[in-house]
PDB file of C-alpha atoms in Angstrom:
ATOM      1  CA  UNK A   1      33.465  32.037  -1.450  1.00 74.00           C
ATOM      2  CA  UNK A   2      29.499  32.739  -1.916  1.00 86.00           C
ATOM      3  CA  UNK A   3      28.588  35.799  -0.109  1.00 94.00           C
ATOM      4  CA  UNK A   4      26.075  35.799   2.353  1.00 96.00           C
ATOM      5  CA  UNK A   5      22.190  37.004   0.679  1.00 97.00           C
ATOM      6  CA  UNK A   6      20.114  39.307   2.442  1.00 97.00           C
ATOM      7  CA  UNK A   7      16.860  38.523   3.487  1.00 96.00           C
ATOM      8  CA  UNK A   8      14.952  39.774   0.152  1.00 97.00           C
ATOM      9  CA  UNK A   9      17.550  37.706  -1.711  1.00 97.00           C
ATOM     10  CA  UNK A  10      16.692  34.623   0.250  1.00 98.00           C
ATOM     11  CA  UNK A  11      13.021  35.246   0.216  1.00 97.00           C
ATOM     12  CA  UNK A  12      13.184  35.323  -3.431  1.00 97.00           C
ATOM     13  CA  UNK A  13      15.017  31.793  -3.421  1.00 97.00           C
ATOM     14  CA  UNK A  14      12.621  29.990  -1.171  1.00 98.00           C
ATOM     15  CA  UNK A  15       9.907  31.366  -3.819  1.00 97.00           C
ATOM     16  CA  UNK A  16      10.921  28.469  -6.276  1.00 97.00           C
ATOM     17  CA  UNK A  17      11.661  25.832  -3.021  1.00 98.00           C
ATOM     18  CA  UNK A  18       8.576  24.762  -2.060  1.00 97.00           C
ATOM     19  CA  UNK A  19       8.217  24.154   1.803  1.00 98.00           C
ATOM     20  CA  UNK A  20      11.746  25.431   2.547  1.00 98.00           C
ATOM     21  CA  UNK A  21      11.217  28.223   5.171  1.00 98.00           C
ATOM     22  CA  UNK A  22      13.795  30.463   7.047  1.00 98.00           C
ATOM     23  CA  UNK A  23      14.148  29.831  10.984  1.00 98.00           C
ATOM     24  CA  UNK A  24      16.704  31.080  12.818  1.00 97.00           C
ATOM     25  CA  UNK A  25      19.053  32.252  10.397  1.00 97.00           C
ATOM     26  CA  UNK A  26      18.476  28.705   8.155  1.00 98.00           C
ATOM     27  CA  UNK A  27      16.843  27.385   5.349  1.00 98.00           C
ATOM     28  CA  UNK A  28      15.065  23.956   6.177  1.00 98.00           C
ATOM     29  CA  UNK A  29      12.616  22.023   5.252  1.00 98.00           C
ATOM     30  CA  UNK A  30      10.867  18.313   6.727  1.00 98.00           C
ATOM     31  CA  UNK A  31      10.451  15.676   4.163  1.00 98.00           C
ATOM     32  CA  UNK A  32       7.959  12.905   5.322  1.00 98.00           C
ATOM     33  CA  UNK A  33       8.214   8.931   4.486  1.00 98.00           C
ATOM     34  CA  UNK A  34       5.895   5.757   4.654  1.00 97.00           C
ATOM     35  CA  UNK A  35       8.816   3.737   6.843  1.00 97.00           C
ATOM     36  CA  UNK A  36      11.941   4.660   9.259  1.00 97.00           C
ATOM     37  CA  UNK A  37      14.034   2.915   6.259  1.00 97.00           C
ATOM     38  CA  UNK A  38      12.491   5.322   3.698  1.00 97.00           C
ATOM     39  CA  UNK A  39      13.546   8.208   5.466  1.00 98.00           C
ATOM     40  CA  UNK A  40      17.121   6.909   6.134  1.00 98.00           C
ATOM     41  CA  UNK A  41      17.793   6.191   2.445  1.00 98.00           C
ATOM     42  CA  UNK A  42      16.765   9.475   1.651  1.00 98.00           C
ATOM     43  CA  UNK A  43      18.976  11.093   3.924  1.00 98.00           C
ATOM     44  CA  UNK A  44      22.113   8.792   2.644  1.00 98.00           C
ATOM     45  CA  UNK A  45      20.960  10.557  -0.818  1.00 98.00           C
ATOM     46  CA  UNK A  46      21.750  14.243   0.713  1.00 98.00           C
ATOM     47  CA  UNK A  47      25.029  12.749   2.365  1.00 98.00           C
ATOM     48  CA  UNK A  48      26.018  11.473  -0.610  1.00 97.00           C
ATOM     49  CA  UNK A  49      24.741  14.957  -2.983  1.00 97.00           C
ATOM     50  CA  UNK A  50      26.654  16.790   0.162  1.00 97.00           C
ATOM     51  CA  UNK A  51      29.577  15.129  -0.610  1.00 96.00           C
ATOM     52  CA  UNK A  52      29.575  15.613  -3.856  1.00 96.00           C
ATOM     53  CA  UNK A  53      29.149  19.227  -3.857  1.00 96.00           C
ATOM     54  CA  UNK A  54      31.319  19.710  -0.990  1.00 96.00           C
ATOM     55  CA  UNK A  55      28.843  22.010   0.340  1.00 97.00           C
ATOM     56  CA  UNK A  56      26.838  19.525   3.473  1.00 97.00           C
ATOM     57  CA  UNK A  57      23.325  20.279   5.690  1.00 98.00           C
ATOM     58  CA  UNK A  58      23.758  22.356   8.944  1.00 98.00           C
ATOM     59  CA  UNK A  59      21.654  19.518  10.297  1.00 98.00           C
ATOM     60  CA  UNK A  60      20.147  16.111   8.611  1.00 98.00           C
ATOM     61  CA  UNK A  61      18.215  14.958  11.303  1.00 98.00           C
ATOM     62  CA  UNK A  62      16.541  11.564  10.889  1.00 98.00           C
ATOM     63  CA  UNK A  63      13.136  10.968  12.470  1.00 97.00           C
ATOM     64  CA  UNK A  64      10.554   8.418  12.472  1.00 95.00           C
ATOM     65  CA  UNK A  65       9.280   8.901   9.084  1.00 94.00           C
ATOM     66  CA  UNK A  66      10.467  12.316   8.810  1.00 98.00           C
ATOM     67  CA  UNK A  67      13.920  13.735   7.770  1.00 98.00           C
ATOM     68  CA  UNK A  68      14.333  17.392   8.398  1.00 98.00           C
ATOM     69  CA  UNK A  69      17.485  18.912   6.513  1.00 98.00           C
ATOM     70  CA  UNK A  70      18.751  22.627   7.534  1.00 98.00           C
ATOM     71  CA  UNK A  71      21.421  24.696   5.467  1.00 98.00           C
ATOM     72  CA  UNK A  72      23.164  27.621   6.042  1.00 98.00           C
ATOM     73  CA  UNK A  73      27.144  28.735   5.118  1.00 97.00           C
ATOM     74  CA  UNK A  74      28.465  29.385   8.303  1.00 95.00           C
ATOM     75  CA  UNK A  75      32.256  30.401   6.098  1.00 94.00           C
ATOM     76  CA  UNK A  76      30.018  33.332   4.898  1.00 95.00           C
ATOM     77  CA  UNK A  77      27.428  33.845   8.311  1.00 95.00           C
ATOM     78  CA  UNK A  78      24.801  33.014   6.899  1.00 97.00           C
ATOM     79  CA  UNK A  79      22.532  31.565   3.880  1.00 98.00           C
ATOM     80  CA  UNK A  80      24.199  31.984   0.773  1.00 98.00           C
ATOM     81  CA  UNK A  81      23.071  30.444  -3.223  1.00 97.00           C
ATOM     82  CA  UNK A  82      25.421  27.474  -2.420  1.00 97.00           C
ATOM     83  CA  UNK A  83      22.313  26.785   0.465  1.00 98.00           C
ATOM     84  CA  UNK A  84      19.644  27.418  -2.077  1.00 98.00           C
ATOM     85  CA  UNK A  85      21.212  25.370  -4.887  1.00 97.00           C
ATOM     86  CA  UNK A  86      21.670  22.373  -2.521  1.00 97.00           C
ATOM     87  CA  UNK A  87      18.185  22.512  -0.911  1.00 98.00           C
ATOM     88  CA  UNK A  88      16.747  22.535  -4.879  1.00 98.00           C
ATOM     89  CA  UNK A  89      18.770  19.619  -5.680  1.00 98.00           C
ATOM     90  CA  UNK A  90      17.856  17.932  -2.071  1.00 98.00           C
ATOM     91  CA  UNK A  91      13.983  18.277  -3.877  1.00 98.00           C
ATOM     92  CA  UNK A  92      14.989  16.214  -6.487  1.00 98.00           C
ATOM     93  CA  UNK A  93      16.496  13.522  -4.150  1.00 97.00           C
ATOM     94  CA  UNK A  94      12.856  13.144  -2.076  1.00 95.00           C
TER      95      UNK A  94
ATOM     96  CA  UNK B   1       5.575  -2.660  27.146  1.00 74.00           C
ATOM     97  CA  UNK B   2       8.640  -1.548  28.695  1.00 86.00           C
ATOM     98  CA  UNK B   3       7.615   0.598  31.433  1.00 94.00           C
ATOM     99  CA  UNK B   4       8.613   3.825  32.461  1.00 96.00           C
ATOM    100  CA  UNK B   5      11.626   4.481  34.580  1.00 97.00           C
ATOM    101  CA  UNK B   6      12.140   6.159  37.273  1.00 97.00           C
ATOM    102  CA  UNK B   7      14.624   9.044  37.585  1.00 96.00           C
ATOM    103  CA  UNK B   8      17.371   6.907  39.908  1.00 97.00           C
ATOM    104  CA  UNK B   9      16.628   3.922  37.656  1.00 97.00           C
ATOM    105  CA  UNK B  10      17.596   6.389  34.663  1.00 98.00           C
ATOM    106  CA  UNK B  11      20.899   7.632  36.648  1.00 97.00           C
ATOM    107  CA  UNK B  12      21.337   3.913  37.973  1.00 97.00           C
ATOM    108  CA  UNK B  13      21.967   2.983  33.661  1.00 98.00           C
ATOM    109  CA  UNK B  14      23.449   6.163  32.764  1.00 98.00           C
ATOM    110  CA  UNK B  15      26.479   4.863  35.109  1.00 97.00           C
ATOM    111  CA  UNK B  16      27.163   2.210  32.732  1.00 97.00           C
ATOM    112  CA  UNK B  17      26.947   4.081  29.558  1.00 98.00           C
ATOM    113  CA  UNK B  18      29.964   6.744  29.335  1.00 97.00           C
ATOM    114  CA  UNK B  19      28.553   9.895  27.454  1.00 98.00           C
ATOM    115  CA  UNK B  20      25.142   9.309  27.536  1.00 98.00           C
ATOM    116  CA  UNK B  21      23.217  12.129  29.497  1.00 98.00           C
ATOM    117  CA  UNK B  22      19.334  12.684  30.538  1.00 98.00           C
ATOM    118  CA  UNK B  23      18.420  16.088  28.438  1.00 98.00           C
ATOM    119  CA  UNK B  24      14.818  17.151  28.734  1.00 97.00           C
ATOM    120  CA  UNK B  25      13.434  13.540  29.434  1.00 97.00           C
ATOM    121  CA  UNK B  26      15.729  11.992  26.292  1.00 98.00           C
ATOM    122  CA  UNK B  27      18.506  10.057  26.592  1.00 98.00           C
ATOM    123  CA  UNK B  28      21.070  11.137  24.245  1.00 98.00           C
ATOM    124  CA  UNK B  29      25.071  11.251  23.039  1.00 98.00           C
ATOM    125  CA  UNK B  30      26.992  13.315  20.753  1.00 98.00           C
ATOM    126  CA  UNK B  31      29.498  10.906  18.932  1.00 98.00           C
ATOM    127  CA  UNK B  32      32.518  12.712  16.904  1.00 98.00           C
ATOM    128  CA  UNK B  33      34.256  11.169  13.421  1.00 98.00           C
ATOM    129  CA  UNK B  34      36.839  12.405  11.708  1.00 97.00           C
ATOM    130  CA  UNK B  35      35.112  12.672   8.050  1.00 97.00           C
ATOM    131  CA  UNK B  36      31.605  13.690   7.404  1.00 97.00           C
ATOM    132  CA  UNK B  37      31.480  10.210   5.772  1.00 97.00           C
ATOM    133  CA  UNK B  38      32.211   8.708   8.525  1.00 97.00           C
ATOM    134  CA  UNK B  39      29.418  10.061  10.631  1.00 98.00           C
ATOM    135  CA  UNK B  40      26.982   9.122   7.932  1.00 98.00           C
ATOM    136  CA  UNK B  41      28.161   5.430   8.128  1.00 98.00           C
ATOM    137  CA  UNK B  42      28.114   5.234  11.685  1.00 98.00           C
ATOM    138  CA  UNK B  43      24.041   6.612  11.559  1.00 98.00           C
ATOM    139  CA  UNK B  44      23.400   3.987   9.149  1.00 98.00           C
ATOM    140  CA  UNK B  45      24.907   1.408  11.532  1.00 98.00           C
ATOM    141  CA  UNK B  46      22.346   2.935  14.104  1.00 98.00           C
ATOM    142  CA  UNK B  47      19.408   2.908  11.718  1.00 98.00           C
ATOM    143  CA  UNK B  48      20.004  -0.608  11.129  1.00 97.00           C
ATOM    144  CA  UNK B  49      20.015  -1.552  14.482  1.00 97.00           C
ATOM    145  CA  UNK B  50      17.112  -0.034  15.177  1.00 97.00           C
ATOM    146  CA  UNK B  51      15.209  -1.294  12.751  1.00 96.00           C
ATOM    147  CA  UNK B  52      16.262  -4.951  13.948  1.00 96.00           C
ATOM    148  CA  UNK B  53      15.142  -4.294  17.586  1.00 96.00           C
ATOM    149  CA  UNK B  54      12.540  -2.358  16.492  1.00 96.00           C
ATOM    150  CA  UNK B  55      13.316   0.417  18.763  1.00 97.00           C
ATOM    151  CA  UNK B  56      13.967   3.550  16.978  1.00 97.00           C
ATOM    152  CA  UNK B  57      15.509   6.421  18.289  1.00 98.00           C
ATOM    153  CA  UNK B  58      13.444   9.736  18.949  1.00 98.00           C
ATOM    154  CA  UNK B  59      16.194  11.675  16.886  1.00 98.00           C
ATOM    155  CA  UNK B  60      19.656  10.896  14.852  1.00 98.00           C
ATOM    156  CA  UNK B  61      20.878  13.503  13.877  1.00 98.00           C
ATOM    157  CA  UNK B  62      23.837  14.149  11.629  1.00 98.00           C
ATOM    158  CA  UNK B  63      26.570  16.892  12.161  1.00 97.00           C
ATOM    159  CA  UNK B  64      29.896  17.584   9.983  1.00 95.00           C
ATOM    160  CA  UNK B  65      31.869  15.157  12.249  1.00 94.00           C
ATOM    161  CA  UNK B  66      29.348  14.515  14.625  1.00 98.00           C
ATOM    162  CA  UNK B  67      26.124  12.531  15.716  1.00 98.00           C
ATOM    163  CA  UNK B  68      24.183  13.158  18.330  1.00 98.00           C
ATOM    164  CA  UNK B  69      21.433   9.871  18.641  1.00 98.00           C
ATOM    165  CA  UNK B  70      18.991  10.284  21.227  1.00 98.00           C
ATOM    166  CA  UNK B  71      16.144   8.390  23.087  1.00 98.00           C
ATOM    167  CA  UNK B  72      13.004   8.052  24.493  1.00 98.00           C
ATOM    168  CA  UNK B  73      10.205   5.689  24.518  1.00 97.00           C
ATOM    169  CA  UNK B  74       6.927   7.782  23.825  1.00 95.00           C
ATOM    170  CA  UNK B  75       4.316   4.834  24.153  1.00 94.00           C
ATOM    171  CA  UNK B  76       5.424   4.603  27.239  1.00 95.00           C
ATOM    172  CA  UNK B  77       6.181   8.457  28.285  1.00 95.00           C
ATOM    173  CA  UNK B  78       9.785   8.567  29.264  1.00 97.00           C
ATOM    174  CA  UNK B  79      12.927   6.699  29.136  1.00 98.00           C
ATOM    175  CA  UNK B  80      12.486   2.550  29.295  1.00 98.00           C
ATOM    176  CA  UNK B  81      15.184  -0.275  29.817  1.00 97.00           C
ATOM    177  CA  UNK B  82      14.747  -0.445  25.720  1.00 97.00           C
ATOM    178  CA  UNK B  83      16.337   2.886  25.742  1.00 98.00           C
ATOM    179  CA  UNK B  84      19.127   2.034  27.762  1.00 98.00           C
ATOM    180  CA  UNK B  85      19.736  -1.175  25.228  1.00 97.00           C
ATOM    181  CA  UNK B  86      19.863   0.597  22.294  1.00 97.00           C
ATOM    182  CA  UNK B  87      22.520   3.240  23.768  1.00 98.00           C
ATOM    183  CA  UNK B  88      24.722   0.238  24.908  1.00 98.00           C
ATOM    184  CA  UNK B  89      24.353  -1.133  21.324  1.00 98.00           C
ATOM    185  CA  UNK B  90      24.873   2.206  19.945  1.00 98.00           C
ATOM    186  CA  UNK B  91      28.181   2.627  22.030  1.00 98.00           C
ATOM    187  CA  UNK B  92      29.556  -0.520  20.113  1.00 98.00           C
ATOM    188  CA  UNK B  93      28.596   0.458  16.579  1.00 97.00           C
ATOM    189  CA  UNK B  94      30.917   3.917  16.919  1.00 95.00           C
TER     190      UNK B  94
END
């Protein structure tokens, strides 16, 4: 199981995750679309990544035109690399 | 425009829709599913259907397991009859 990161540890990951922030104990980050449809396909995308990695969002909440997508490992209280690793490859999927 | 409701018109609808509650001026429902999957499917099916009335809900947000969809009509500045109609159509997509 991936042990939960300090704060320093998790500051140092959101250095290379642009627009990822920590609030309230998770990492998140709002992703903004031209269309309502845009913004759902892109959240399928993190479903399906979620899925994949057996590792899913906090919270994938669909907006209009916005998706915002919140992580934390609530096995290990709190943000661990799993979180990190997902929200980098969540970049990818935008 | 679909105009706003009143308060008792708001109760008067909620009567008919099991589960739905007024929270801080949104309608809104928590649905549960089995398989994260199956959450994700059942917010597409809500996406879709908002999209073809063109009434979109204020949030849809996906949980492991759970939904919660919620409404509001902000061009108008509260909950319309349009609200109500989606959550009834929303109660037979789960």
């Amino acid at each position: 199981m991936a042990n939960k990161l300090s704060n320093d540890e998790i500051q140092a990951g959101l250095r290379a995750l642009p627009g990822w922030s920590l609030v309230e104990g998770r990492i998140e980050k709002v992703f903004s679309f031209g269309t309502y449809a845009d913004g759902v396909a892109f959240a399928v995308k993190v479903a399906m990544a979620a899925e994949k990695a057996d590792h899913h969002p906090d919270s994938l909440e669909i907006l209009w035109g916005k998706v915002k997508v919140a992580y934390v490992t609530h096995s290990a209280g709190g943000v661990t690399k799993l979180d990190l690793e997902q929200a980098a490859k969540v970049d990818t999927l935008a």
